[in-house]
Amino acid sequence: MIIGLDHVAIAVKDLDLAAPAYEALLGRAPDWREEAAGARHAWFQLSNMALDLIQPDGPGESGDRVRARLAAGGEGLWGLAFTVDDLD
């Protein structure tokens, strides 16, 4: 059963432009940044969920999927991740 919202992922074309805009909106800097599977991330850990800004950056599964999202519909909501009490 779903018991909460873990994080929201937003696909962006340019993380270096998007992250400062979200910093201004949220009044805080990202809690961490990472590069993985062909994508760059800026994570904002909020009190009840996280926000993940994600930009494709080279080959890799995540980068390829975000690139496809951007090509199909531009920047915006890419994914929702929920918390569950029992994965089965």
Tab-separated table of C-alpha atoms in Angstrom, residues 4-61:
chain	number	residue	atom	x	y	z
A	4	GLY	CA	3.587	8.568	1.166
A	5	LEU	CA	5.283	10.511	-1.587
A	6	ASP	CA	9.053	9.944	-1.550
A	7	HIS	CA	10.152	12.289	-4.327
A	8	VAL	CA	9.165	14.165	-7.456
A	9	ALA	CA	11.533	14.172	-10.454
A	10	ILE	CA	11.519	17.085	-12.889
A	11	ALA	CA	13.291	16.799	-16.262
A	12	VAL	CA	15.263	19.910	-17.222
A	13	LYS	CA	17.368	20.808	-20.241
A	14	ASP	CA	19.970	22.786	-18.288
A	15	LEU	CA	20.567	21.937	-14.637
A	16	ASP	CA	22.921	24.913	-14.249
A	17	LEU	CA	20.000	27.248	-15.034
A	18	ALA	CA	17.210	25.277	-13.361
A	19	ALA	CA	18.883	24.654	-9.982
A	20	PRO	CA	19.318	28.373	-9.129
A	21	ALA	CA	15.682	29.038	-10.121
A	22	TYR	CA	14.499	26.309	-7.731
A	23	GLU	CA	16.908	27.589	-5.067
A	24	ALA	CA	15.166	30.981	-5.301
A	25	LEU	CA	11.711	29.369	-5.288
A	26	LEU	CA	12.442	27.122	-2.297
A	27	GLY	CA	14.726	29.518	-0.436
A	28	ARG	CA	17.500	26.944	-0.099
A	29	ALA	CA	20.370	25.349	-2.002
A	30	PRO	CA	20.233	21.713	-3.156
A	31	ASP	CA	21.142	19.269	-0.420
A	32	TRP	CA	23.282	17.230	-2.786
A	33	ARG	CA	24.189	16.768	-6.440
A	34	GLU	CA	25.107	13.606	-8.243
A	35	GLU	CA	25.965	12.231	-11.665
A	36	ALA	CA	24.763	8.726	-12.454
A	37	ALA	CA	23.648	6.615	-15.425
A	38	GLY	CA	24.050	9.440	-17.923
A	39	ALA	CA	22.231	12.088	-15.903
A	40	ARG	CA	23.041	14.953	-13.550
A	41	HIS	CA	20.825	15.558	-10.504
A	42	ALA	CA	20.253	18.323	-7.987
A	43	TRP	CA	18.326	17.059	-4.957
A	44	PHE	CA	16.335	19.234	-2.578
A	45	GLN	CA	15.352	17.351	0.588
A	46	LEU	CA	12.177	18.958	1.911
A	47	SER	CA	10.456	18.216	5.211
A	48	ASN	CA	8.109	15.579	3.789
A	49	MET	CA	9.577	14.638	0.384
A	50	ALA	CA	12.461	15.283	-1.992
A	51	LEU	CA	12.612	17.147	-5.293
A	52	ASP	CA	14.992	15.813	-7.963
A	53	LEU	CA	15.952	18.039	-10.893
A	54	ILE	CA	17.438	15.801	-13.561
A	55	GLN	CA	19.280	16.635	-16.791
A	56	PRO	CA	20.552	14.132	-19.360
A	57	ASP	CA	24.348	14.202	-19.563
A	58	GLY	CA	25.909	11.521	-21.720
A	59	PRO	CA	25.066	7.894	-22.379
A	60	GLY	CA	23.271	5.816	-19.805
A	61	GLU	CA	19.816	4.553	-18.918
